[in-house]
Amino acid sequence: MSTQNDRNEIRKIIDRIEKKSANSDYIYRGEPKRHTKVSSSLYRQYAKEIVAEHFDIKVVQDEMLTEAERYVYEKDGFEILTQLQHYGGKTNLIDFTNDYLVALFFACDGFPNSGGRVILLEKNESTKDYIKEPQSPINRVRDQKSVFVQPPKGFIERGPYKVINIPKHLKQPMLDHLEKYHGISASVIYNDLHGFIRVQDLHQSAYAEFFKGLTCQDRGDDEKAVEHYTKALELNKQLVFIYNNRGIAYGNMGNFGRAIVDLTVVIQQEPDYAKAYNNRGNAYRAIGAFDRAIADYNTVIKKKPSFAASYYNRGIAWLHLEEWGKARSDLMEAKNMGINIINLFGNGYESVSHFEGINRVELPEDIAEMLTPTQS
């Protein structure tokens, strides 16, 4: 969820890009990590192994093109390169776009623990010879408003371009902003079969992290569970149910504020998800916000009257408020619906006297008896 500070920072970054590019014609590139050079994938493949002055990237690419021509009907070298680039091959093309909003998407898409950046490259006499427009763009190239840069050395000299840095904490809020206000999202940017494969891989990775978190949570290691749930959400924030699990884990750790934030995300996106209201009610109850807790339990019971645990939870909240009649009614309802209210009460409190001591109340005798194990 983005804060007002996030929204202010986003506006400042967009304003800076617009201001820097206002008086000339620019193309843009988004990078989710801040590399030392703006370089092609082919250059990066060889840069660590070969001394720069001995490396002629044109020779390498020409040999690659000669080999690639055996596999395609296309004979235009640049068109072959654009296809190789699309399919993930190593080329001396660097992806740019005519739309700075698309560049912002790429700057924020991936590497959540690293800052990103947007590169602004001016179209002028010194750069025009190696800026290449695609001749027969495929769907993704059209939607990304792609343009390619083919630098003679494999990288762009530092002088011609400007840089706008994106802090790592602003990546997800920026992606949310781009989707909400400009309709730019992964499904739009990656809108072909390769995009599907990318999303499929992200889904699989996200689910893997989710199940790791679930395993840790079952073992009682809530801190480790939170780590895995967080990684899963970084991979795919659309899996809303993971916020619910992370919220429960935060609650188990005593971090009720974070629990409430996560569970509120679930409720905002899935307003009929009864469990999220119940879990948020428990978090509110834990911090003494009994009226809010009861409001959440009321919502659960309205949406799903068979949710027996919410009657018990609401009954306990009524006890805190010394609303004995309402507490008695809810506890009896929970018991009649099959809830073992004695065991459940014992999970939260050592005994009736323990509850009375920490809350400075004295339960009516019949309610105390309802919550006390029978002597064998």
Tab-separated table of C-alpha atoms in Angstrom:
chain	number	residue	atom	x	y	z
A	1	MET	CA	0.000	0.000	0.000
A	2	SER	CA	1.385	3.403	-0.928
A	3	THR	CA	1.495	6.251	1.567
A	4	GLN	CA	1.054	9.949	0.928
A	5	ASN	CA	4.852	10.307	1.124
A	6	ASP	CA	5.206	7.635	-1.568
A	7	ARG	CA	2.719	9.444	-3.785
A	8	ASN	CA	4.587	12.722	-3.291
A	9	GLU	CA	7.897	11.071	-4.236
A	10	ILE	CA	6.327	9.490	-7.323
A	11	ARG	CA	5.027	12.862	-8.454
A	12	LYS	CA	8.469	14.442	-7.936
A	13	ILE	CA	10.191	11.744	-10.000
A	14	ILE	CA	7.705	12.104	-12.851
A	15	ASP	CA	8.065	15.893	-12.698
A	16	ARG	CA	11.872	15.562	-12.880
A	17	ILE	CA	11.677	13.339	-15.956
A	18	GLU	CA	9.234	15.692	-17.664
A	19	LYS	CA	11.370	18.713	-16.803
A	20	LYS	CA	14.654	17.153	-17.982
A	21	SER	CA	13.152	16.028	-21.293
A	22	ALA	CA	10.949	19.062	-21.954
A	23	ASN	CA	13.232	20.990	-24.312
A	24	SER	CA	14.410	18.213	-26.604
A	25	ASP	CA	13.543	14.813	-28.089
A	26	TYR	CA	14.407	11.938	-25.759
A	27	ILE	CA	14.099	8.177	-25.575
A	28	TYR	CA	14.037	6.333	-22.256
A	29	ARG	CA	15.290	3.123	-20.688
A	30	GLY	CA	14.292	1.599	-17.358
A	31	GLU	CA	16.765	-0.578	-15.452
A	32	PRO	CA	15.739	-2.339	-12.212
A	33	LYS	CA	19.398	-2.343	-11.077
A	34	ARG	CA	21.932	0.470	-11.294
A	35	HIS	CA	24.684	-0.904	-13.533
A	36	THR	CA	28.006	0.862	-13.986
A	37	LYS	CA	27.357	1.228	-17.727
A	38	VAL	CA	24.313	1.449	-19.987
A	39	SER	CA	25.320	-1.545	-22.063
A	40	SER	CA	24.011	-4.316	-24.308
A	41	SER	CA	23.586	-7.916	-23.170
A	42	LEU	CA	26.273	-8.996	-25.659
A	43	TYR	CA	28.744	-6.509	-24.194
A	44	ARG	CA	27.971	-7.622	-20.629
A	45	GLN	CA	28.544	-11.258	-21.606
A	46	TYR	CA	32.123	-10.557	-22.699
A	47	ALA	CA	33.094	-7.500	-20.640
A	48	LYS	CA	34.329	-9.444	-17.600
A	49	GLU	CA	36.572	-11.735	-19.643
A	50	ILE	CA	38.067	-9.550	-22.371
A	51	VAL	CA	40.112	-6.363	-22.090
A	52	ALA	CA	38.060	-3.547	-23.607
A	53	GLU	CA	40.640	-2.386	-26.158
A	54	HIS	CA	40.882	-5.920	-27.579
A	55	PHE	CA	37.136	-6.343	-27.941
A	56	ASP	CA	35.390	-5.490	-31.218
A	57	ILE	CA	31.701	-6.080	-30.564
A	58	LYS	CA	30.779	-5.604	-34.231
A	59	VAL	CA	32.944	-8.576	-35.229
A	60	VAL	CA	31.274	-10.770	-32.603
A	61	GLN	CA	27.779	-9.696	-33.633
A	62	ASP	CA	28.476	-10.137	-37.363
A	63	GLU	CA	29.640	-13.707	-36.758
A	64	MET	CA	26.532	-14.340	-34.677
A	65	LEU	CA	24.301	-12.955	-37.443
A	66	THR	CA	25.949	-15.179	-40.043
A	67	GLU	CA	25.165	-18.194	-37.892
A	68	ALA	CA	21.611	-17.011	-37.108
A	69	GLU	CA	20.748	-16.576	-40.810
A	70	ARG	CA	20.739	-20.362	-41.141
A	71	TYR	CA	17.676	-20.537	-38.870
A	72	VAL	CA	15.435	-17.774	-40.248
A	73	TYR	CA	13.906	-16.688	-43.539
A	74	GLU	CA	14.509	-13.037	-42.664
A	75	LYS	CA	17.635	-11.682	-44.363
A	76	ASP	CA	17.759	-8.161	-42.946
A	77	GLY	CA	20.428	-8.148	-40.249
A	78	PHE	CA	18.699	-5.634	-38.017
A	79	GLU	CA	15.392	-7.514	-38.132
A	80	ILE	CA	17.200	-10.727	-37.154
A	81	LEU	CA	18.744	-8.878	-34.226
A	82	THR	CA	15.364	-7.597	-33.065
A	83	GLN	CA	13.985	-11.142	-33.141
A	84	LEU	CA	16.985	-12.440	-31.197
A	85	GLN	CA	16.489	-9.646	-28.672
A	86	HIS	CA	12.803	-10.552	-28.317
A	87	TYR	CA	13.569	-14.222	-27.707
A	88	GLY	CA	16.183	-13.413	-25.058
A	89	GLY	CA	19.290	-13.806	-27.207
A	90	LYS	CA	22.479	-11.811	-26.598
A	91	THR	CA	22.771	-8.876	-29.020
A	92	ASN	CA	24.336	-5.447	-29.183
A	93	LEU	CA	20.900	-3.838	-29.059
A	94	ILE	CA	19.826	-1.914	-25.969
A	95	ASP	CA	16.079	-1.622	-25.405
A	96	PHE	CA	14.720	1.911	-25.084
A	97	THR	CA	11.190	3.270	-25.345
A	98	ASN	CA	9.590	6.478	-26.548
A	99	ASP	CA	7.388	6.518	-23.403
A	100	TYR	CA	8.974	7.426	-20.066
A	101	LEU	CA	6.085	5.759	-18.211
A	102	VAL	CA	7.021	2.425	-19.806
A	103	ALA	CA	10.632	3.076	-18.776
A	104	LEU	CA	9.455	3.684	-15.212
A	105	PHE	CA	7.712	0.303	-15.291
A	106	PHE	CA	10.929	-1.464	-16.308
A	107	ALA	CA	12.915	0.458	-13.692
A	108	CYS	CA	10.632	-0.918	-10.976
A	109	ASP	CA	9.858	-4.410	-12.315
A	110	GLY	CA	12.167	-6.810	-10.481
A	111	PHE	CA	15.056	-6.738	-7.992
A	112	PRO	CA	12.925	-5.378	-5.110
A	113	ASN	CA	15.978	-5.067	-2.855
A	114	SER	CA	17.872	-2.830	-5.291
A	115	GLY	CA	17.245	0.684	-6.498
A	116	GLY	CA	16.397	1.167	-10.174
A	117	ARG	CA	16.939	3.991	-12.626
A	118	VAL	CA	15.553	5.634	-15.758
A	119	ILE	CA	18.007	6.597	-18.504
A	120	LEU	CA	17.142	9.620	-20.665
A	121	LEU	CA	18.987	9.646	-23.999
A	122	GLU	CA	18.666	12.691	-26.227
A	123	LYS	CA	18.179	12.220	-29.952
A	124	ASN	CA	20.798	14.491	-31.499
A	125	GLU	CA	23.642	14.520	-34.026
A	126	SER	CA	25.931	12.458	-31.804
A	127	THR	CA	23.392	9.703	-31.122
A	128	LYS	CA	21.167	9.577	-34.208
A	129	ASP	CA	23.314	7.059	-36.109
A	130	TYR	CA	22.892	4.301	-33.544
A	131	ILE	CA	19.221	4.819	-32.627
A	132	LYS	CA	17.193	2.282	-34.600
A	133	GLU	CA	13.419	2.148	-35.015
A	134	PRO	CA	11.928	-1.370	-35.450
A	135	GLN	CA	10.686	-1.852	-39.021
A	136	SER	CA	8.107	-4.614	-38.449
A	137	PRO	CA	7.296	-4.439	-34.754
A	138	ILE	CA	5.601	-7.366	-33.035
A	139	ASN	CA	2.846	-6.778	-30.471
A	140	ARG	CA	5.104	-6.431	-27.460
A	141	VAL	CA	7.442	-4.026	-29.245
A	142	ARG	CA	4.457	-1.874	-30.254
A	143	ASP	CA	2.970	-1.805	-26.758
A	144	GLN	CA	6.328	-1.048	-25.192
A	145	LYS	CA	6.823	1.724	-27.800
A	146	SER	CA	10.236	0.219	-28.329
A	147	VAL	CA	13.233	1.751	-30.001
A	148	PHE	CA	16.703	0.213	-30.059
A	149	VAL	CA	20.139	1.667	-29.499
A	150	GLN	CA	23.115	-0.081	-31.130
A	151	PRO	CA	26.217	1.554	-29.606
A	152	PRO	CA	29.509	1.066	-31.503
A	153	LYS	CA	31.376	-0.023	-28.350
A	154	GLY	CA	28.572	-2.041	-26.763
A	155	PHE	CA	27.810	0.685	-24.234
A	156	ILE	CA	26.725	4.318	-24.295
A	157	GLU	CA	29.322	6.883	-23.321
A	158	ARG	CA	28.371	8.742	-20.149
A	159	GLY	CA	27.987	12.184	-21.724
A	160	PRO	CA	24.830	11.858	-23.854
A	161	TYR	CA	22.414	10.560	-21.240
A	162	LYS	CA	20.810	11.648	-17.973
A	163	VAL	CA	19.827	9.443	-15.028
A	164	ILE	CA	16.845	9.515	-12.665
A	165	ASN	CA	17.260	7.087	-9.756
A	166	ILE	CA	14.315	5.170	-8.260
A	167	PRO	CA	14.775	4.149	-4.590
A	168	LYS	CA	13.953	0.521	-3.852
A	169	HIS	CA	11.166	1.378	-1.388
A	170	LEU	CA	9.324	3.223	-4.165
A	171	LYS	CA	9.298	0.393	-6.714
A	172	GLN	CA	6.036	-1.269	-5.718
A	173	PRO	CA	4.174	2.025	-5.110
A	174	MET	CA	5.365	3.197	-8.548
A	175	LEU	CA	4.089	-0.016	-10.192
A	176	ASP	CA	0.750	0.439	-8.423
A	177	HIS	CA	0.592	4.065	-9.628
A	178	LEU	CA	1.393	3.121	-13.234
A	179	GLU	CA	-1.299	0.442	-13.277
A	180	LYS	CA	-3.963	2.543	-11.565
A	181	TYR	CA	-3.503	5.841	-13.412
A	182	HIS	CA	-1.882	4.862	-16.732
A	183	GLY	CA	-3.000	1.279	-17.377
A	184	ILE	CA	0.599	0.051	-17.507
A	185	SER	CA	1.078	-3.389	-15.957
A	186	ALA	CA	2.904	-6.660	-16.599
A	187	SER	CA	-0.066	-8.046	-18.539
A	188	VAL	CA	0.076	-5.052	-20.908
A	189	ILE	CA	3.855	-4.888	-21.259
A	190	TYR	CA	4.366	-8.651	-21.628
A	191	ASN	CA	1.378	-9.382	-23.830
A	192	ASP	CA	2.530	-12.362	-25.869
A	193	LEU	CA	3.439	-16.012	-25.309
A	194	HIS	CA	6.794	-15.056	-23.851
A	195	GLY	CA	4.994	-12.775	-21.474
A	196	PHE	CA	2.767	-15.667	-20.432
A	197	ILE	CA	5.845	-17.823	-19.769
A	198	ARG	CA	7.362	-15.030	-17.676
A	199	VAL	CA	4.173	-14.655	-15.617
A	200	GLN	CA	3.891	-18.435	-15.327
A	201	ASP	CA	7.420	-18.598	-13.917
A	202	LEU	CA	6.635	-15.811	-11.452
A	203	HIS	CA	3.469	-17.623	-10.337
A	204	GLN	CA	5.385	-20.847	-9.771
A	205	SER	CA	8.127	-19.068	-7.831
A	206	ALA	CA	5.571	-17.155	-5.761
A	207	TYR	CA	3.671	-20.325	-4.894
A	208	ALA	CA	6.942	-22.047	-3.962
A	209	GLU	CA	7.715	-19.236	-1.496
A	210	PHE	CA	4.139	-19.358	-0.181
A	211	PHE	CA	4.334	-23.081	0.584
A	212	LYS	CA	7.728	-22.608	2.238
A	213	GLY	CA	6.093	-19.968	4.436
A	214	LEU	CA	3.189	-22.275	5.197
A	215	THR	CA	5.596	-25.032	6.242
A	216	CYS	CA	7.470	-22.642	8.550
A	217	GLN	CA	4.192	-21.404	10.027
A	218	ASP	CA	3.062	-24.976	10.725
A	219	ARG	CA	6.334	-25.504	12.605
A	220	GLY	CA	5.746	-22.377	14.659
A	221	ASP	CA	8.522	-20.361	12.985
A	222	ASP	CA	6.441	-17.286	12.184
A	223	GLU	CA	9.447	-15.034	11.600
A	224	LYS	CA	10.753	-17.285	8.828
A	225	ALA	CA	7.216	-17.648	7.479
A	226	VAL	CA	6.968	-13.855	7.141
A	227	GLU	CA	10.216	-13.837	5.135
A	228	HIS	CA	8.856	-16.390	2.656
A	229	TYR	CA	5.440	-14.722	2.391
A	230	THR	CA	7.154	-11.393	1.715
A	231	LYS	CA	9.259	-12.938	-1.069
A	232	ALA	CA	6.115	-14.478	-2.562
A	233	LEU	CA	4.357	-11.101	-2.605
A	234	GLU	CA	7.387	-9.431	-4.173
A	235	LEU	CA	7.075	-11.955	-7.001
A	236	ASN	CA	3.295	-11.675	-7.338
A	237	LYS	CA	1.332	-9.162	-5.283
A	238	GLN	CA	-1.917	-10.362	-6.899
A	239	LEU	CA	-1.957	-13.453	-4.657
A	240	VAL	CA	-4.037	-11.656	-2.048
A	241	PHE	CA	-4.518	-14.674	0.222
A	242	ILE	CA	-0.808	-14.504	1.101
A	243	TYR	CA	-1.428	-11.192	2.885
A	244	ASN	CA	-3.890	-13.075	5.098
A	245	ASN	CA	-1.294	-15.686	6.030
A	246	ARG	CA	1.380	-13.080	6.624
A	247	GLY	CA	-1.060	-11.100	8.751
A	248	ILE	CA	-1.686	-14.169	10.928
A	249	ALA	CA	2.070	-14.733	11.260
A	250	TYR	CA	2.607	-11.106	12.282
A	251	GLY	CA	-0.159	-11.514	14.863
A	252	ASN	CA	1.483	-14.643	16.263
A	253	MET	CA	4.695	-12.621	16.633
A	254	GLY	CA	2.835	-9.893	18.539
A	255	ASN	CA	3.230	-7.378	15.706
A	256	PHE	CA	-0.459	-6.534	15.589
A	257	GLY	CA	-0.019	-3.256	13.715
A	258	ARG	CA	1.574	-5.024	10.746
A	259	ALA	CA	-1.063	-7.757	11.004
A	260	ILE	CA	-3.863	-5.194	10.726
A	261	VAL	CA	-2.207	-3.561	7.695
A	262	ASP	CA	-1.925	-6.883	5.844
A	263	LEU	CA	-5.428	-8.028	6.708
A	264	THR	CA	-6.842	-4.675	5.627
A	265	VAL	CA	-5.209	-5.186	2.204
A	266	VAL	CA	-7.084	-8.494	1.906
A	267	ILE	CA	-10.385	-6.903	2.935
A	268	GLN	CA	-9.984	-4.013	0.492
A	269	GLN	CA	-9.306	-6.355	-2.425
A	270	GLU	CA	-11.544	-9.277	-1.387
A	271	PRO	CA	-14.411	-7.733	0.635
A	272	ASP	CA	-16.234	-11.081	0.954
A	273	TYR	CA	-13.248	-12.918	2.449
A	274	ALA	CA	-14.731	-13.647	5.895
A	275	LYS	CA	-11.554	-15.115	7.414
A	276	ALA	CA	-9.697	-11.839	6.927
A	277	TYR	CA	-12.313	-9.944	8.973
A	278	ASN	CA	-12.119	-12.566	11.719
A	279	ASN	CA	-8.323	-12.434	11.791
A	280	ARG	CA	-8.270	-8.635	11.811
A	281	GLY	CA	-10.840	-8.697	14.609
A	282	ASN	CA	-8.457	-10.869	16.620
A	283	ALA	CA	-5.636	-8.377	16.024
A	284	TYR	CA	-7.839	-5.457	17.099
A	285	ARG	CA	-8.901	-7.409	20.192
A	286	ALA	CA	-5.254	-8.051	21.072
A	287	ILE	CA	-4.514	-4.307	21.186
A	288	GLY	CA	-7.668	-3.509	23.152
A	289	ALA	CA	-9.640	-2.025	20.247
A	290	PHE	CA	-12.714	-4.033	21.214
A	291	ASP	CA	-15.288	-1.945	19.335
A	292	ARG	CA	-13.352	-2.402	16.086
A	293	ALA	CA	-12.908	-6.090	16.816
A	294	ILE	CA	-16.646	-6.531	17.374
A	295	ALA	CA	-17.400	-4.640	14.155
A	296	ASP	CA	-15.213	-7.099	12.243
A	297	TYR	CA	-16.802	-10.118	13.940
A	298	ASN	CA	-20.240	-8.685	13.103
A	299	THR	CA	-19.209	-8.501	9.454
A	300	VAL	CA	-18.041	-12.123	9.481
A	301	ILE	CA	-21.313	-13.341	11.002
A	302	LYS	CA	-23.340	-11.287	8.524
A	303	LYS	CA	-21.405	-12.594	5.531
A	304	LYS	CA	-21.011	-16.155	6.794
A	305	PRO	CA	-23.371	-17.067	9.686
A	306	SER	CA	-21.849	-20.564	9.912
A	307	PHE	CA	-18.431	-19.154	10.897
A	308	ALA	CA	-18.590	-20.485	14.473
A	309	ALA	CA	-15.217	-19.138	15.649
A	310	SER	CA	-16.400	-15.554	15.204
A	311	TYR	CA	-19.175	-16.092	17.760
A	312	TYR	CA	-16.578	-17.249	20.269
A	313	ASN	CA	-14.216	-14.375	19.419
A	314	ARG	CA	-17.007	-11.820	19.697
A	315	GLY	CA	-18.058	-13.384	23.003
A	316	ILE	CA	-14.553	-12.864	24.409
A	317	ALA	CA	-14.586	-9.248	23.215
A	318	TRP	CA	-17.910	-8.744	25.028
A	319	LEU	CA	-16.301	-10.132	28.200
A	320	HIS	CA	-13.648	-7.424	28.023
A	321	LEU	CA	-16.413	-4.828	27.796
A	322	GLU	CA	-18.333	-6.512	30.653
A	323	GLU	CA	-21.341	-7.020	28.383
A	324	TRP	CA	-22.256	-10.238	30.165
A	325	GLY	CA	-25.533	-10.972	28.392
A	326	LYS	CA	-24.058	-10.571	24.913
A	327	ALA	CA	-20.978	-12.565	25.898
A	328	ARG	CA	-23.105	-15.393	27.314
A	329	SER	CA	-25.232	-15.533	24.158
A	330	ASP	CA	-22.248	-15.646	21.778
A	331	LEU	CA	-20.335	-18.232	23.803
A	332	MET	CA	-23.394	-20.489	23.979
A	333	GLU	CA	-23.941	-20.107	20.229
A	334	ALA	CA	-20.313	-21.040	19.536
A	335	LYS	CA	-20.621	-24.071	21.840
A	336	ASN	CA	-23.853	-25.193	20.175
A	337	MET	CA	-22.122	-24.909	16.783
A	338	GLY	CA	-19.450	-27.367	17.878
A	339	ILE	CA	-16.698	-25.086	19.196
A	340	ASN	CA	-14.865	-26.426	22.263
A	341	ILE	CA	-14.925	-23.079	24.024
A	342	ILE	CA	-13.054	-24.405	27.079
A	343	ASN	CA	-10.067	-25.534	24.993
A	344	LEU	CA	-10.123	-22.352	22.930
A	345	PHE	CA	-10.233	-20.203	26.064
A	346	GLY	CA	-7.355	-22.252	27.483
A	347	ASN	CA	-5.238	-21.460	24.414
A	348	GLY	CA	-5.426	-17.768	25.255
A	349	TYR	CA	-5.548	-17.749	29.041
A	350	GLU	CA	-4.210	-20.003	31.784
A	351	SER	CA	-7.536	-19.978	33.605
A	352	VAL	CA	-10.619	-17.891	34.343
A	353	SER	CA	-8.800	-16.303	37.276
A	354	HIS	CA	-5.907	-15.429	34.957
A	355	PHE	CA	-8.323	-13.670	32.579
A	356	GLU	CA	-9.955	-11.856	35.500
A	357	GLY	CA	-6.606	-10.780	36.914
A	358	ILE	CA	-5.116	-9.303	33.770
A	359	ASN	CA	-8.371	-7.579	32.806
A	360	ARG	CA	-9.454	-6.545	36.325
A	361	VAL	CA	-12.925	-7.991	35.966
A	362	GLU	CA	-14.930	-10.671	37.739
A	363	LEU	CA	-16.896	-12.948	35.439
A	364	PRO	CA	-20.429	-13.980	36.376
A	365	GLU	CA	-20.419	-17.417	37.957
A	366	ASP	CA	-22.246	-19.150	35.097
A	367	ILE	CA	-19.878	-17.741	32.453
A	368	ALA	CA	-16.851	-18.698	34.545
A	369	GLU	CA	-18.261	-22.217	34.769
A	370	MET	CA	-18.758	-22.350	30.973
A	371	LEU	CA	-15.047	-21.634	30.477
A	372	THR	CA	-13.622	-23.860	33.228
A	373	PRO	CA	-12.581	-27.489	32.597
A	374	THR	CA	-14.556	-30.028	34.636
A	375	GLN	CA	-12.640	-31.774	37.394
A	376	SER	CA	-12.147	-35.475	36.739
